[in-house]
Amino acid sequence: MTTMLGVSLRGREVLMVGGGLVTARRLRRFLDDGALVRVVAPELAPETRAIMVENAVPWTKRPFRRGDVRTAWLVHTATGDRRVDRAVVAQCERQRRLCINASDGAMGSARLTAQTSAGDVVVGVTGVVGVDPRRSMDVRDAVAAMLSSGRLPLRRRRPGLVGRVDLIGGGPGPADLMTVRARRLLAEADVVVADRLGPAAEVRGELGSDVLVIDVGKRPGDHPVPQEEINALLVEHARAGKRVVRLKGGDPFVFGRGGEEVLACVAAGVPVMVTPGVSSAISVPQSAGIPVTHRGTASAVHVVNGQGGIAPATLAAMLDDAVTTVVLMGVAALPRLVDAALAHGVPTESPVAIVENGHSPHQRTIRARLSDIVTVAQAERVENPAVIVFGDVARADLLLPVSATVESTA
Ligand code: SAH
């Protein structure tokens, strides 16, 4: 039978007998755990020597002697000679040291597990009798894949003293455009503060029923929750020891006010981390077959929020035919933008594309030349969310169209 133990080797002596490749591999693992490793071996493989030099691991250059195990908490033997390994095991039995025997795992008193971790959870796999390391590794890999993508319940059951806030980029909508890290952090969350855009709806169904979900994108009367209130919510729940996920559409640092949320957490002394996401600024044009840069067509991208004033830099970008201008939150501002561009001398025939509901079943692309886009957008009743692309990359014939396209007849 086997009892799996979570053993802390930090600061404890581990004796490794033998200087070959097996020792090299496991030496790293013990060192990563903070063990005080020493090696007894007549010679060392170059790989082993390199790791030992790098980590100042002491080497006793001679064959194993019985007294070697005396000060060790744990012994690992991989000499390449079964008889020697057996002698090490026998000596460990006598001296009551746990011993891992690499040449015959069933013979030693301890075995290493195939191990994986996700955040601060560690899972080890081994067999009850006999040893089949490949099989253990296969199971470990399958568990690791599920853990890292958030498909296993990772929520803490004992609240910590200090919580933390994770700002997570949810991407442009589909849950499978989120990062693996984002999925795992969501699976660990006690509280999820979500926006209206992004993958909130799809991933919400996967959260445990006792996860507190706070929707700050909308509230009765259709007003979004003010930023200061969102900041206060994040801090308050983290201070109560909760793992808080702030789930944002796209990338947290692209017009997401993520920076302000980070500042609020830092000011309150709450640990905060940011996980990037796929920004709609790039991925929504892409979903309509529009590359924001394209060799020979556009060599720079200017991303702007349509709600603000129209900055001279934006007009300059629109005038420069090597620059793609991407406007987020720009549907209402479209007429204003177009007027300003025309007044600034941007050619009337320069291409514009509006991509509505990117990466969704309702995705639609409207294209027209600059002088017609306002009329076409009104006729087509374009609505938010949409990304507007000004520049030659918006030409319908640049690449094969990826989605249904409404062409201007003008
Ligand atoms: N941080 C986000 C942007 C937030 S601003 C990001 O990096 O993507 C919100 C704007 O993003 C919307 O007004 C719209 O212009 C754009 N947007 C986000 N998701 C979109 C989608 N699926 N389709 C079209 N536009 C989208």
CSV table of C-alpha atoms and ligand atoms in Angstrom, one decimal, residues 171-174 197-198 248-257 277-284 327-331 355-360 384-388, ligand 1:
chain,number,residue,atom,x,y,z
A,171,GLY,CA,-11.4,38.6,-24.6
A,172,PRO,CA,-14.0,39.6,-27.2
A,173,GLY,CA,-16.8,37.2,-26.2
A,174,PRO,CA,-16.4,33.5,-26.8
A,197,LEU,CA,-19.3,42.8,-22.6
A,198,GLY,CA,-16.9,39.9,-22.9
A,248,LYS,CA,-13.4,42.6,-18.1
A,249,GLY,CA,-14.1,42.5,-21.8
A,250,GLY,CA,-11.1,42.3,-24.1
A,251,ASP,CA,-7.8,43.3,-22.4
A,252,PRO,CA,-8.0,45.1,-19.0
A,253,PHE,CA,-5.6,47.8,-20.0
A,254,VAL,CA,-7.2,48.8,-23.3
A,255,PHE,CA,-10.0,51.3,-22.5
A,256,GLY,CA,-11.0,49.1,-19.6
A,257,ARG,CA,-10.1,51.5,-16.7
A,277,GLY,CA,-6.9,39.3,-22.7
A,278,VAL,CA,-7.5,39.3,-26.4
A,279,SER,CA,-8.4,42.9,-27.2
A,280,SER,CA,-11.4,43.7,-29.4
A,281,ALA,CA,-9.2,46.4,-31.0
A,282,ILE,CA,-7.3,43.7,-32.9
A,283,SER,CA,-9.5,40.6,-32.7
A,284,VAL,CA,-12.8,42.2,-33.8
A,327,VAL,CA,-12.1,53.2,-33.0
A,328,LEU,CA,-13.7,51.6,-30.0
A,329,MET,CA,-17.0,52.9,-28.5
A,330,GLY,CA,-17.3,54.9,-31.7
A,331,VAL,CA,-20.8,54.2,-33.1
A,355,VAL,CA,-17.6,45.3,-37.4
A,356,GLU,CA,-20.6,44.8,-35.1
A,357,ASN,CA,-20.8,42.0,-32.5
A,358,GLY,CA,-17.5,40.5,-33.4
A,359,HIS,CA,-16.9,36.8,-32.7
A,360,SER,CA,-20.7,36.2,-32.1
A,384,ASN,CA,-22.8,48.9,-30.2
A,385,PRO,CA,-20.7,47.0,-29.6
A,386,ALA,CA,-18.8,47.7,-32.8
A,387,VAL,CA,-15.3,48.4,-33.8
A,388,ILE,CA,-14.7,50.9,-36.6
B,1,SAH,N1,-11.0,46.4,-22.9
B,1,SAH,C1,-11.8,46.2,-24.1
B,1,SAH,C2,-12.4,47.4,-24.7
B,1,SAH,C3,-13.5,48.0,-23.8
B,1,SAH,S1,-14.3,49.4,-24.5
B,1,SAH,C4,-10.9,45.5,-25.2
B,1,SAH,O1,-9.7,45.4,-25.0
B,1,SAH,O2,-11.5,44.9,-26.1
B,1,SAH,C5,-15.7,48.6,-25.2
B,1,SAH,C6,-15.7,48.6,-26.7
B,1,SAH,O3,-15.0,47.6,-27.2
B,1,SAH,C7,-17.0,48.6,-27.4
B,1,SAH,O4,-17.7,49.8,-27.4
B,1,SAH,C8,-16.6,48.1,-28.7
B,1,SAH,O5,-16.1,49.2,-29.5
B,1,SAH,C9,-15.5,47.2,-28.4
B,1,SAH,N2,-15.9,45.8,-28.4
B,1,SAH,C10,-15.7,44.9,-27.4
B,1,SAH,N3,-16.1,43.7,-27.7
B,1,SAH,C11,-16.6,43.8,-28.9
B,1,SAH,C12,-17.2,42.8,-29.8
B,1,SAH,N4,-17.4,41.5,-29.5
B,1,SAH,N5,-17.6,43.2,-31.0
B,1,SAH,C13,-17.4,44.5,-31.4
B,1,SAH,N6,-16.9,45.4,-30.6
B,1,SAH,C14,-16.5,45.1,-29.4
